[in-house]
Coordinates of C-alpha atoms in Angstrom, one line a residue:
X1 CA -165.5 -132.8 18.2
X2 CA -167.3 -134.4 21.2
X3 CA -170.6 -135.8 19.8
X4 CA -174.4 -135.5 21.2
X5 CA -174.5 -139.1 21.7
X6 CA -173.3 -142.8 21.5
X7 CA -175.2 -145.4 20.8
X8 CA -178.1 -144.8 23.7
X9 CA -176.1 -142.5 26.1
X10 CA -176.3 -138.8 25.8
X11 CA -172.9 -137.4 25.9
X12 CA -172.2 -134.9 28.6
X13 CA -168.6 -133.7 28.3
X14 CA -165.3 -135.6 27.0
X15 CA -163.1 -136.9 30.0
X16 CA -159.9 -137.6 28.3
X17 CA -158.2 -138.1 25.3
X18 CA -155.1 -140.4 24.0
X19 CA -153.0 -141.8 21.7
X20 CA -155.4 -144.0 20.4
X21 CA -158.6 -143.7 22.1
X22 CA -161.1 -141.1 23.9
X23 CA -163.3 -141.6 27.0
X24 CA -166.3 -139.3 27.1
X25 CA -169.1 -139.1 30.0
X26 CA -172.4 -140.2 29.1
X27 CA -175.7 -140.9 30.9
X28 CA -177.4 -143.9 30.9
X29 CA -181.3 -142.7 30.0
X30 CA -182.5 -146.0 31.0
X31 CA -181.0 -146.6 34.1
X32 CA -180.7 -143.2 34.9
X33 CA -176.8 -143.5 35.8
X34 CA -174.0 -142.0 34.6
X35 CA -171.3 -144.0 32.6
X36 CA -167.6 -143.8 31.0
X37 CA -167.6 -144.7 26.9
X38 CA -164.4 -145.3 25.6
X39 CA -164.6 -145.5 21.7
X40 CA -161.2 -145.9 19.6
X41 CA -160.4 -141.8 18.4
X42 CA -161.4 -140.9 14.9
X43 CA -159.3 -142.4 11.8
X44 CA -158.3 -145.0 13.7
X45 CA -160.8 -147.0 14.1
X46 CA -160.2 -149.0 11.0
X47 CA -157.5 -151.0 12.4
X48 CA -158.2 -154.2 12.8
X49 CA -155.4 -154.4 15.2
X50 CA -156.8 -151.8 17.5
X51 CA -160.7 -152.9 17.1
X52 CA -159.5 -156.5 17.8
X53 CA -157.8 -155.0 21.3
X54 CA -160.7 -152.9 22.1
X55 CA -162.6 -155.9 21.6
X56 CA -160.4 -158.5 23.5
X57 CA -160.2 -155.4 27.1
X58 CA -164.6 -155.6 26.9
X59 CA -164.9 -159.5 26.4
X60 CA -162.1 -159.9 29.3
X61 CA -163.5 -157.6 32.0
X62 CA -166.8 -159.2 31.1
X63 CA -165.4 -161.8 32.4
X64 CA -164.7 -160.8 35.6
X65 CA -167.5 -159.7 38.1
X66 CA -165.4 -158.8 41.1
X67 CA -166.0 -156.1 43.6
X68 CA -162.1 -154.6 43.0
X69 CA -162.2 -155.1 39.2
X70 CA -163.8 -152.0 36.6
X71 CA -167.2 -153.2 35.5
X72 CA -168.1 -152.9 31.9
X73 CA -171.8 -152.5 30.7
X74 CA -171.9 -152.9 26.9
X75 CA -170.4 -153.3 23.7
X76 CA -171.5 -151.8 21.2
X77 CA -171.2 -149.8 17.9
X78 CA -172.4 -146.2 16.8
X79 CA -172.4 -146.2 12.8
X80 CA -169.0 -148.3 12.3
X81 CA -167.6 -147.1 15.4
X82 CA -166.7 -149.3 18.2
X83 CA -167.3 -148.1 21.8
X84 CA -167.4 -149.6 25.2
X85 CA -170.1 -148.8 28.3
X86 CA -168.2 -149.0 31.7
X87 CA -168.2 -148.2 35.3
X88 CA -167.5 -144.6 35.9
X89 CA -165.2 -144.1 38.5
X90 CA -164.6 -140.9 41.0
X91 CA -161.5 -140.6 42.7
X92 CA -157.7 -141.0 41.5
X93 CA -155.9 -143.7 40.0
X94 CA -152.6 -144.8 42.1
X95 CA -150.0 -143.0 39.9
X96 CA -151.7 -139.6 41.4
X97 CA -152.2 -140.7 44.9
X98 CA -148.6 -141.4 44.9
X99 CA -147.5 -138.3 43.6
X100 CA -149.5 -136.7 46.1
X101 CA -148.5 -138.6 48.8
X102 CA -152.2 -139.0 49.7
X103 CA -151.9 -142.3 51.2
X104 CA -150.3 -143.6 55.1
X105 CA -148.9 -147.4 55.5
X106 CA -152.1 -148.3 56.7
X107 CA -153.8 -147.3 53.5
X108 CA -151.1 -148.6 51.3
X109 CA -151.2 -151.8 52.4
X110 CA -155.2 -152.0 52.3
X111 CA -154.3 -151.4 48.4
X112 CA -152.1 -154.0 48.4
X113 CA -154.3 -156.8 49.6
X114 CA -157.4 -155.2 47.2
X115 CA -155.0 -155.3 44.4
X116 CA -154.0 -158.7 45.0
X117 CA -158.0 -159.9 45.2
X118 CA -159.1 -158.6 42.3
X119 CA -155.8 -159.9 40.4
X120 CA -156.2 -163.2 42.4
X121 CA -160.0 -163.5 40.8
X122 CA -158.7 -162.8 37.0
X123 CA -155.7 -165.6 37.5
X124 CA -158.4 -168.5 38.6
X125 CA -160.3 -167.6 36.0
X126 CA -156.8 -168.2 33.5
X127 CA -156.9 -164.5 32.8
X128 CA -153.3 -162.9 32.3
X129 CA -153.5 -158.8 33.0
X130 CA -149.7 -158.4 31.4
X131 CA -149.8 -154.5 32.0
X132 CA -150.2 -153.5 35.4
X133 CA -149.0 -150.4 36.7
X134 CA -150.4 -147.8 38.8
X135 CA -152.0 -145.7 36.3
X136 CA -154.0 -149.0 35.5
X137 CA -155.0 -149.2 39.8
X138 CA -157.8 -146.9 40.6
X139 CA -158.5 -145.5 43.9
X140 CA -162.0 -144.6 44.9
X141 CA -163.0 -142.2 47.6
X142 CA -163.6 -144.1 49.8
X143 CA -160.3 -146.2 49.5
X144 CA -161.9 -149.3 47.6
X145 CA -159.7 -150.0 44.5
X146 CA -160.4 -151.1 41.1
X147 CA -157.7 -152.6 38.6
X148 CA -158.3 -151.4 34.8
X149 CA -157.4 -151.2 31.5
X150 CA -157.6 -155.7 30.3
X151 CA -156.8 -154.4 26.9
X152 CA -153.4 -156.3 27.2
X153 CA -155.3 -159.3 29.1
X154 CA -154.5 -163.1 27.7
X155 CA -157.1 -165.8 28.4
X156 CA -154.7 -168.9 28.6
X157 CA -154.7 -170.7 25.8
X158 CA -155.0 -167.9 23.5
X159 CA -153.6 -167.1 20.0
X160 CA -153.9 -164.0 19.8
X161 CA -150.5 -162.9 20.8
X162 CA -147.5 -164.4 19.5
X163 CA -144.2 -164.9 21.3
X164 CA -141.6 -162.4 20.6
X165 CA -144.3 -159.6 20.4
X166 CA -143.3 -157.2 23.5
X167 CA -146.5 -156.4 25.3
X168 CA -146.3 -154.1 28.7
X169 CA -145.1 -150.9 29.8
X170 CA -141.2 -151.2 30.4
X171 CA -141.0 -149.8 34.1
X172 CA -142.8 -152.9 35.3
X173 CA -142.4 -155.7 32.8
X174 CA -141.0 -159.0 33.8
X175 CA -138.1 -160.3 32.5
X176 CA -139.3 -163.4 30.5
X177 CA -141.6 -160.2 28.9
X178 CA -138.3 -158.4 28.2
X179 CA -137.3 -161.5 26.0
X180 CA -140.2 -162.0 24.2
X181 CA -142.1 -165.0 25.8
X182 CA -145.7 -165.1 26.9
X183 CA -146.9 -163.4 30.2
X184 CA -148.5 -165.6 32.5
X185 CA -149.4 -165.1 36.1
X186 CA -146.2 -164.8 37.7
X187 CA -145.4 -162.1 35.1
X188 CA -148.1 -160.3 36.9
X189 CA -146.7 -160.7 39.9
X190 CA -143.7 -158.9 38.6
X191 CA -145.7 -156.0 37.7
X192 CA -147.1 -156.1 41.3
X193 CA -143.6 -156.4 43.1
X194 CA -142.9 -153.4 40.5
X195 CA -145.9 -151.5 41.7
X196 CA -145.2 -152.5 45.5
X197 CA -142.2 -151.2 45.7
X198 CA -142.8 -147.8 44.1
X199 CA -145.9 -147.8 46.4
X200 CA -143.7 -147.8 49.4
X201 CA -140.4 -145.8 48.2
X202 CA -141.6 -143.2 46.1
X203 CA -139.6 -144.7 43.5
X204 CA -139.5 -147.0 40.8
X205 CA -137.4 -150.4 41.3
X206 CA -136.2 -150.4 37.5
X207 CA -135.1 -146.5 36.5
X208 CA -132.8 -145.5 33.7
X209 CA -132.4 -142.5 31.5
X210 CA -133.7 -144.9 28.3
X211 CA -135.8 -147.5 27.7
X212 CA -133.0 -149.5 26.5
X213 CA -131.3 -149.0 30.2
X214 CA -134.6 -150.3 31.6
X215 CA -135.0 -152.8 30.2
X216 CA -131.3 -154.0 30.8
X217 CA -132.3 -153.8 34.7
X218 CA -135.1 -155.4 34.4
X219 CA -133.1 -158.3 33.6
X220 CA -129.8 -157.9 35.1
X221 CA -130.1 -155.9 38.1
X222 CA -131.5 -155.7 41.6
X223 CA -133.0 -152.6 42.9
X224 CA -131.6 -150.5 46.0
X225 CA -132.9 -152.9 49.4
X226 CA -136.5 -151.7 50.4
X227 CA -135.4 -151.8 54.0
X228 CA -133.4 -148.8 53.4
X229 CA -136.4 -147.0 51.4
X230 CA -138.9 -147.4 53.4
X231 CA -137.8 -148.3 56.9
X232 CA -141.6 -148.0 58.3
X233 CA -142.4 -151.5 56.2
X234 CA -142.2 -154.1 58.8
X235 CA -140.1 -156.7 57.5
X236 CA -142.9 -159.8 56.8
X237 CA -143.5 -157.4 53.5
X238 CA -140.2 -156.6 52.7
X239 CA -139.9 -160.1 51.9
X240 CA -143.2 -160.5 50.1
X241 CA -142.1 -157.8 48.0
X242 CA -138.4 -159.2 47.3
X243 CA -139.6 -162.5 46.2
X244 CA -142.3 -160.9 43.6
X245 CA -139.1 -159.2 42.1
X246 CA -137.5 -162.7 41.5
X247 CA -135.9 -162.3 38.3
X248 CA -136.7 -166.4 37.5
X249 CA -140.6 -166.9 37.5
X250 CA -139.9 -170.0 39.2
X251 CA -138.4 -168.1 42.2
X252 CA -141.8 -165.5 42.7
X253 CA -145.5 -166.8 43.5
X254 CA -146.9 -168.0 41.3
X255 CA -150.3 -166.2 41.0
X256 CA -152.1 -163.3 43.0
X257 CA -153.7 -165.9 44.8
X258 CA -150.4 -167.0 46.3
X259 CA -149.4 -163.3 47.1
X260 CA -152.4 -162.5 48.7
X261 CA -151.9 -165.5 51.0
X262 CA -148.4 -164.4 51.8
X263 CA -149.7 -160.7 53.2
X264 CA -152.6 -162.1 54.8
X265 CA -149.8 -164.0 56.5
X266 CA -147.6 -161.5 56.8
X267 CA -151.4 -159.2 58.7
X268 CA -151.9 -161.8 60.6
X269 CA -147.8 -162.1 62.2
X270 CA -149.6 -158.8 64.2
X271 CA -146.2 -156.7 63.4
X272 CA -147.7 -154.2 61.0
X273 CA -151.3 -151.9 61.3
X274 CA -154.2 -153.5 60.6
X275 CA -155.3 -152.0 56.8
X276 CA -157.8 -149.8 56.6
X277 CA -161.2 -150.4 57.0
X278 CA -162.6 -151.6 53.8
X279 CA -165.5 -149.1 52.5
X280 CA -169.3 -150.8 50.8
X281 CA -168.7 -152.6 47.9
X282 CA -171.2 -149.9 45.9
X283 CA -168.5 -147.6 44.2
X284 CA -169.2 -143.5 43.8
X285 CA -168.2 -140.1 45.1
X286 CA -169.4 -140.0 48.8
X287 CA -169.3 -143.8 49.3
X288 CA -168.0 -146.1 52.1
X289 CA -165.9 -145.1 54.6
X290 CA -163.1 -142.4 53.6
X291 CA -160.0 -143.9 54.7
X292 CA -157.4 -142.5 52.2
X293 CA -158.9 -139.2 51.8
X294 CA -158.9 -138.8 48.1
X295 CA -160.9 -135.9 46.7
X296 CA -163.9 -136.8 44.6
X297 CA -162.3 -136.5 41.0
X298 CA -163.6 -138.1 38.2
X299 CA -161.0 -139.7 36.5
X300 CA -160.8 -142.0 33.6
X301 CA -158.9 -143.5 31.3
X302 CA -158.0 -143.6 28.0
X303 CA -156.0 -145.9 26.1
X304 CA -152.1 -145.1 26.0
X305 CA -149.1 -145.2 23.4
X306 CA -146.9 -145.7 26.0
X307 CA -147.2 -149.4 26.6
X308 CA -145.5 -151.4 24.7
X309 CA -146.0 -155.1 24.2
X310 CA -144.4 -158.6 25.0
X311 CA -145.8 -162.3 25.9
X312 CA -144.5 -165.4 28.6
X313 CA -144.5 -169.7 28.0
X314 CA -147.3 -171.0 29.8
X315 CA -146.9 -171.6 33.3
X316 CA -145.5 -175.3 33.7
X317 CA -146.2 -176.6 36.5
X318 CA -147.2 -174.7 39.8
X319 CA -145.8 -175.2 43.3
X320 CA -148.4 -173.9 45.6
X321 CA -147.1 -175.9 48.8
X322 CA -143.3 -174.2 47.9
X323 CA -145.5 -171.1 47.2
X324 CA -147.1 -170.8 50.6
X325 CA -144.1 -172.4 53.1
X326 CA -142.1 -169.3 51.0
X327 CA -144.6 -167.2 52.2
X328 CA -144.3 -168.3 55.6
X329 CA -140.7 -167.0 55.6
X330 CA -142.2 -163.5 55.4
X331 CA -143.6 -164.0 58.6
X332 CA -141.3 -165.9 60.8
X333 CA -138.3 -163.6 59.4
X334 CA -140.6 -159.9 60.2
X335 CA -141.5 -161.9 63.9
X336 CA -137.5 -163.0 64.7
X337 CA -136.3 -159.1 63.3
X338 CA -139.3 -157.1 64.9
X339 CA -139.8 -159.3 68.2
X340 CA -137.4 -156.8 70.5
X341 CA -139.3 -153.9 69.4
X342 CA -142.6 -155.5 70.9
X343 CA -142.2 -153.8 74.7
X344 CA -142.6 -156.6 77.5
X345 CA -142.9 -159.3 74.9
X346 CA -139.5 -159.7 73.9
X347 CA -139.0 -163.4 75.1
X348 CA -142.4 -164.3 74.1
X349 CA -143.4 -167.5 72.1
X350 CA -143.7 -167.4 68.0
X351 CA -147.3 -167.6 67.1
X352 CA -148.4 -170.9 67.4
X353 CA -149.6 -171.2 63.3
X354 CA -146.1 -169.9 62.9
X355 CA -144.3 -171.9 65.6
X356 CA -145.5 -174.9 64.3
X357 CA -144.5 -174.7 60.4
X358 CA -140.7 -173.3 61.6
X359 CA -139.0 -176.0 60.2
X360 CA -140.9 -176.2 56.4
X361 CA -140.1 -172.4 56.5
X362 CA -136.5 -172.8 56.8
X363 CA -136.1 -175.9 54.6
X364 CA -137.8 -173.5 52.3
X365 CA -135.2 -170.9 52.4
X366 CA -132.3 -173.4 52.5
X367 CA -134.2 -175.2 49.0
X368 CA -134.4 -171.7 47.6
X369 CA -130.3 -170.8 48.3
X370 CA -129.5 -174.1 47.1
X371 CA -131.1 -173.2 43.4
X372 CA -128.9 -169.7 43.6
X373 CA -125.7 -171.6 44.3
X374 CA -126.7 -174.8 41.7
X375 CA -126.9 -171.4 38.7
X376 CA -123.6 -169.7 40.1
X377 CA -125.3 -166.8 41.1
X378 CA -123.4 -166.6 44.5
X379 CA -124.8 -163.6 45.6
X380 CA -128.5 -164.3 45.6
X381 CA -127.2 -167.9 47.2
X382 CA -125.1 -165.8 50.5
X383 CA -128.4 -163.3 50.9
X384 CA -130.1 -167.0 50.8
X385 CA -128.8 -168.5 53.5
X386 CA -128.2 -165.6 55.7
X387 CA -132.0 -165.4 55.6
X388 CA -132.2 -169.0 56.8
X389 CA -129.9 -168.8 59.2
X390 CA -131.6 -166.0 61.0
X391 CA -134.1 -168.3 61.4
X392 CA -131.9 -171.4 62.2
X393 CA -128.5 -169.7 63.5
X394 CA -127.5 -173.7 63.7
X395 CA -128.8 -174.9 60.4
X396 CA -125.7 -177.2 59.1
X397 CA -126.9 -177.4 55.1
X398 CA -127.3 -173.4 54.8
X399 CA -123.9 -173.2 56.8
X400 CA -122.5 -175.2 53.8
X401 CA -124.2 -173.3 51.2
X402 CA -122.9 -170.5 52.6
X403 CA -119.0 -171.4 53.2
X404 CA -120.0 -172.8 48.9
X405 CA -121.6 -169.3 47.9
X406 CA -118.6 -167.1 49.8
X407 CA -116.1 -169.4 48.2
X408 CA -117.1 -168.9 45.1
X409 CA -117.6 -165.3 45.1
X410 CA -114.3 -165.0 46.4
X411 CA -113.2 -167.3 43.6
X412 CA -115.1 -164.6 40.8
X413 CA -113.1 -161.6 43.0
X414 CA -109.9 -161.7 40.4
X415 CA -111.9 -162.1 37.2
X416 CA -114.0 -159.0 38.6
X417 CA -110.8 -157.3 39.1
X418 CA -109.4 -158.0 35.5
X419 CA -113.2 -156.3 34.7
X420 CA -112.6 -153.2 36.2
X421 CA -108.9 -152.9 35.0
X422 CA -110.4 -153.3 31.0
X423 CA -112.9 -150.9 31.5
X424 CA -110.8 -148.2 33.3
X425 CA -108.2 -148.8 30.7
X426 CA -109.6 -149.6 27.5
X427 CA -108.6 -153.1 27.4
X428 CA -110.8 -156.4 25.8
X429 CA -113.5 -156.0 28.5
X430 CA -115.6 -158.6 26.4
X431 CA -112.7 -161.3 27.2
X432 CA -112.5 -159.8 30.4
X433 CA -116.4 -160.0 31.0
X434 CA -116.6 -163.7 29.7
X435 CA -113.7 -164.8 31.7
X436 CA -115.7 -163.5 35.3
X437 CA -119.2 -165.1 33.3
X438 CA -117.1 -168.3 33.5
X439 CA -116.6 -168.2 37.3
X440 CA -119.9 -166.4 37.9
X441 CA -122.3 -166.7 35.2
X442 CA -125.4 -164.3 36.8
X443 CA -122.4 -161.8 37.7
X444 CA -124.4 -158.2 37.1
X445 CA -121.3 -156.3 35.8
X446 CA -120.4 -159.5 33.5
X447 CA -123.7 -158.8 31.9
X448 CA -123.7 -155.5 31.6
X449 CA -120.3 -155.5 30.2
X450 CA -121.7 -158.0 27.1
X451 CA -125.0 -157.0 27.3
X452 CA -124.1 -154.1 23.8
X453 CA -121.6 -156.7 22.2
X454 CA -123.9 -158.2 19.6
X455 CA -122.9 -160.5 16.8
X456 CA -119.3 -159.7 17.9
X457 CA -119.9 -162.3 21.2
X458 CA -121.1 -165.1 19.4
X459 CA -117.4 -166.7 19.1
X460 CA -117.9 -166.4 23.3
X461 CA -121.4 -168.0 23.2
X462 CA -119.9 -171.1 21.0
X463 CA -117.1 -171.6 23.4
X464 CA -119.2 -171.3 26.4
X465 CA -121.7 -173.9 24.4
X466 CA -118.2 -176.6 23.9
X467 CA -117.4 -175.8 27.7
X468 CA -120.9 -176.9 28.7
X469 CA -120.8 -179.9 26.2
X470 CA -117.8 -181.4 27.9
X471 CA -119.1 -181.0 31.3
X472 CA -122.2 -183.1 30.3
X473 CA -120.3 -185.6 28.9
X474 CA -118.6 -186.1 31.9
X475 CA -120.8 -185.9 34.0
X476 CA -123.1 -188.8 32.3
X477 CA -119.6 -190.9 32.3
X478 CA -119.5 -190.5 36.0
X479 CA -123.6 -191.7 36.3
X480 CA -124.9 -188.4 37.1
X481 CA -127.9 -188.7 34.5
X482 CA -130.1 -189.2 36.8
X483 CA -129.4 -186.4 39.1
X484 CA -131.7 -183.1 39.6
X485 CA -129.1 -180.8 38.3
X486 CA -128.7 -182.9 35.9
X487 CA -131.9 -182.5 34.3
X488 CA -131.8 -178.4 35.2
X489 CA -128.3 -178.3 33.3
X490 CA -130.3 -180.2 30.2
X491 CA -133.0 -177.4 30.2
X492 CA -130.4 -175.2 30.5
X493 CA -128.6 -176.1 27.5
X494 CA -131.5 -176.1 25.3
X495 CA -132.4 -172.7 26.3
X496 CA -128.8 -171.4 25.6
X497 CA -129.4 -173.2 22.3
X498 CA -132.2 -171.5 21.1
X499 CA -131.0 -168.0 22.4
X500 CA -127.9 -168.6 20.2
X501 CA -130.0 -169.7 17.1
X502 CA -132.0 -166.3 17.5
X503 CA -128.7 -164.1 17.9
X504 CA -129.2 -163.5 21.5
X505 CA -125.4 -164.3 22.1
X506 CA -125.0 -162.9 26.1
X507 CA -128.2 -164.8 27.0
X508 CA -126.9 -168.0 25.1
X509 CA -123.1 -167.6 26.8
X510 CA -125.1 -167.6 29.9
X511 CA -127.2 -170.3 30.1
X512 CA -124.5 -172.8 29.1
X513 CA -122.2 -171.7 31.6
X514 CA -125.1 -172.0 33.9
X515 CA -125.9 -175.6 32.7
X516 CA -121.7 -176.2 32.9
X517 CA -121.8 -175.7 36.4
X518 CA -124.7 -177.6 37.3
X519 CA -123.1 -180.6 34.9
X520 CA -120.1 -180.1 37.2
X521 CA -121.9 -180.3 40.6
X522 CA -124.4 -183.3 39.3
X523 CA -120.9 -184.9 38.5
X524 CA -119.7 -184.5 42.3
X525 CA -122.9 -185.4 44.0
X526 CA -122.9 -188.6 46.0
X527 CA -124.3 -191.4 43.8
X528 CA -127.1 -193.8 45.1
X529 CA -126.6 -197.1 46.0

C-alpha cells in the first residue's frame, strides 16, 4: 500500500519495488522539489542487518558531494521506519541504454571518463563502492552520469564487513572478492574493466550458464580479446580496459584516479573522438546539452537480492609512478598501431609528451612481462613482451623474456596433451591436471580441471607444498635470500599455506608451485658482488 506521506514529503506514486526495499516519489513541500524515498519494504525493516546497510549507503553518499555521484537529502524515520531523501533522477540507468543501444563511441566513452571521476572522488576520500555495475550507473538526459546504490560502500578502515563475507554482484566481482578478502580500490576497478567491456561489446566479459561457472572465470579465465568485439575502439583503450581486468590487483590501477589519468591519456593521443560535450552540472529532464539522446524517464532504484557479497585486504602499498608509465603504454601502443591510418601523417613524429616518456613506457611493459614469467604464467608473459616489442622491435630483455615464456609453454605442451587425453578418455585427469600445474601453474585448463576436486586434491596441495619447500631450501643454500623473487616466492608460500589450512586445496597447489618457481629462478640469478 503506497502511503500519503513520509516523514515531510507527500507521496505521489510508488516508483519501484524490490527484494528488500521500495522507492516511492515524493515532494519536497519546503523546497518545492520533487525527491526519490527509499524506505526498507514492510516486515523487513526489523533487521538490524538491513537497517545497519540502509544506514551505511546514506552516511556514505553523504559523504560525497560530487557532480557525477547521487545526492542524498535526509535521513530520517517515519514511526520506526527508516527511509532515505535523495536526488531524483530522469533518464535511464546504463543497463537500459545498453540494451537499447542508445549510445555511439563518442558517448560511451564520455561515460567512461564521468564514471571514472565520480569513482576517482569516493577513492580519495578512502571510500570503497564494492558493487558497481551498470544498473548501479545512471544516465541523465542530457548525458551527465551519476554512480548509485553505496549500500555496499566500505570506508577504509572499517569493521563492518568481515573477510570471507562475499559482497558484489558475480558478473563484475574481482577475484580477491571471489575468495573472500576485502574490496578495496582496485576491486573497483575490476568492476569498471567489467562494466567497460560490456559497454563496448554488448557483452559481458565473465558469462556462464551458473553462478558457480562465473565465478570460476572470474578467476581463471580471460575474456574473448576486445579488439575483436569492438573493432571501432582505438587501441589506447583497449589497453586501458585489459589492464583493469588484471586478474592480480597488483597488475590493474590502482584507483579511479589512476584510470582516469590513463583515458585522459589515451583522449589526449588524438586517435579516438573527442567525448561528448559534457551537459550543466544541474541534473533534470530537459537539462544540459542532449548528447546521448535518452528519453526523459524517471527511473530509480530500489535495493536488489541479486548482489551478493564479498570483501578485499587493504590496499598495501600503491605504485602510482608504475600506475601512470602503465598508462602511458595505452597511448604509445594505440599511436604505433593507429599511426598508418592517419592519411598524410604516417611518418610523423610521436607526440612530444609521449615521445619523451618512450623509454619508461617500455621498461614498464618489459617489468610487467617479467612478473608473468617470474609466476609461470607464460602466456600473459609472451602477450607481455610482444606488447613491448611493438614498441621497441630491438628491445634485448623482452627478446629474452620472450624466447623464456615460449620455452616454457612449449615445455607445458606435453603435460597439456596428457590433459586432453584423461579427459577424452576417462583417465586421472586430477594427476594429469597437477602434473601441467607443475610446469605451468596459472595454466587455465589445469585449473579448471581441479577447480571441482575438493578435499580429494589436498594429497596434490601437500606435495606441491614439499616441492616448494625444497626449492627454498636450496635456493637460500645457494645465497638467494636476498633476492626479489625471493621474497615474492616467501609471500607466496604463506598464501598457499593459509589456502590449504582453509580447504581451498587448488588455490593452495597453486601458490606453492608459483613460489617453487620463483625459489628456482632467485636460485639462478646472478649473485652480487
Amino acid at each position: 500500500m503506497t502511503p500519503e506521506r513520509i516523514g515531510k514529503y507527500q507521496i505521489v506514486g510508488k516508483l519501484g519495488q524490490g527484494a528488500m526495499g521500495e522507492v516511492f516519489r515524493g515532494h519536497d513541500p519546503v523546497l518545492n522539489r520533487d525527491v526519490a524515498i527509499k524506505r526498507i519494504s514492510s516486515g523487513l525493516d526489523a533487521d538490524e542487518t538491513l537497517k545497519k546497510r540502509f544506514k551505511r549507503e546514506a552516511e556514505a553518499v553523504a559523504l560525497l558531494n560530487h557532480p557525477h555521484i547521487i545526492t542524498v537529502y535526509e535521513l530520517g524515520f517515519e514511526g520506526e521506519q527508516m527511509f532515505m531523501a535523495m536526488e531524483l533522477l530522469e533518464g535511464m540507468d546504463l543497463k537500459h541504454a545498453m540494451a537499447q543501444r542508445k549510445l555511439g563511441l563518442a558517448e560511451k566513452l564520455a561515460v567512461m571518463e564521468q564514471i571514472c571521476e565520480g569513482l576517482a572522488f569516493a577513492h580519495e576520500r578512502d571510500l570503497v563502492h564494492r558493487d558497481l555495475k551498470p544498473a548501479n550507473i545512471h544516465i541523465l538526459p542530457g548525458g551527465k552520469v551519476k554512480i548509485m546504490d553505496f549500500g555496499l560502500a566500505r570506508m577504509s578502515g572499517s569493521d563492518m564487513t568481515s573477510t570471507g563475507t562475499v559482497m558484489g554482484t558475480p558478473h563484475y566481482m574481482s577475484p580477491e572478492q571471489v575468495r573472500g578478502m576485502k574490496a578495496d580500490a582496485r576491486s573497483d576497478v575490476f568492476a569498471l574493466g567489467c562494466v567497460f567491456y560490456e559497454l563496448f561489446s554488448g557483452r559481458k566479459p565473465f558469462d556462464a550458464e551458473s553462478m558457480h561457472g562465473v565465478l570460476f572465470k572470474v578467476m581463471q579465465e580471460e575474456p574473448a580479446p576486445l579488439t575483436e568485439l569492438a573493432p571501432e575502439l582505438p587501441n589506447p583503450y583497449v589497453h586501458v580496459i585489459e589492464r583493469t581486468l588484471a586478474k592480480e590487483p597488483a597488475d590493474r590501477f590502482q584507483s579511479a584516479g589512476e584510470l582516469l589519468g590513463a583515458l585522459r591519456l589515451a583522449r589526449a593521443a588524438g586517435l579516438a573522438p573527442r567525448p561528448a560535450e559534457r551537459p550543466a552540472e544541474r541534473s533534470g529532464p530537459g537539462t544540459g546539452r542532449d548528447a546521448t539522446r535518452i528519453p526523459a524517464r524517471t527511473v530509480t532504484r530500489a535495493p536488489e537480492r541479486g548482489s551478493m557479497s564479498r570483501a578485499t585486504p587493504g590496499h598495501g602499498a600503491r605504485n602510482l609512478v608504475i600506475g601512470l608509465l602503465a598508462a602511458l603504454v595505452v597511448v604509445l601502443l594505440g599511436y604505433l598501431v593507429l599511426r598508418p591510418s592517419l592519411g598524410g601523417r604516417r611518418e610523423a613524429e610521436p607526440p612530444p609528451q609521449v615521445a619523451a616518456l618512450l623509454k619508461d613506457a617500455i621498461a614498464t611493459r618489459v617489468q610487467l612481462a617479467q612478473r608473468r614469467l617470474d609466476s609461470g604464467d607464460y602466456a600473459a608473459a609472451v602477450r607481455d613482451a610482444e606488447s613491448a616489442l611493438k614498441l621497441d622491435p630491438a628491445n634485448a630483455e623482452a627478446k629474452a623474456i620472450l624466447d623464456e615464456a615460449s620455452d616454457g609453454a612449449r615445455r607445458s605442451e606435453p603435460a597439456a596433451r596428457a590433459l586432453q587425453q584423461a579427459q577424452a578418455q576417462g583417465g586421472d585427469v586430477t594427476a594429469a591436471a597437477f602434473e601441467l600445474m607443475k610446469v605451468d601453474p596459472a595454466n587455465a585448463e589445469a585449473q579448471k580441471a581441479v577447480a571441482g576436486a575438493g578435499a580429494a586434491f589436498r594429497p596434490r596441495a601437500e606435495e606441491a607444498q614439499r616441492l616448494a619447500a625444497e626449492a627454498q631450501r636450496a635456493a637460500d643454500a645457494a645465497g638467494a635470500a636476498r633476492q626479489p623473487a625471493f621474497t615474492a616466492a616467501v609471500a607466496l608460500v604463506e598464501q598457499g599455506q593459509q589456502a590449504l589450512q582453509s580447504g581451498q586445496f587448488a588455490t593452495a597447489a597453486r601458490r606453492f608451485l608459483e613460489a617453487r618457481i620463483r625459489f628456482e629462478r632467485a636460485g639462478r640469478a646472478p649473485k652480487s658482488p
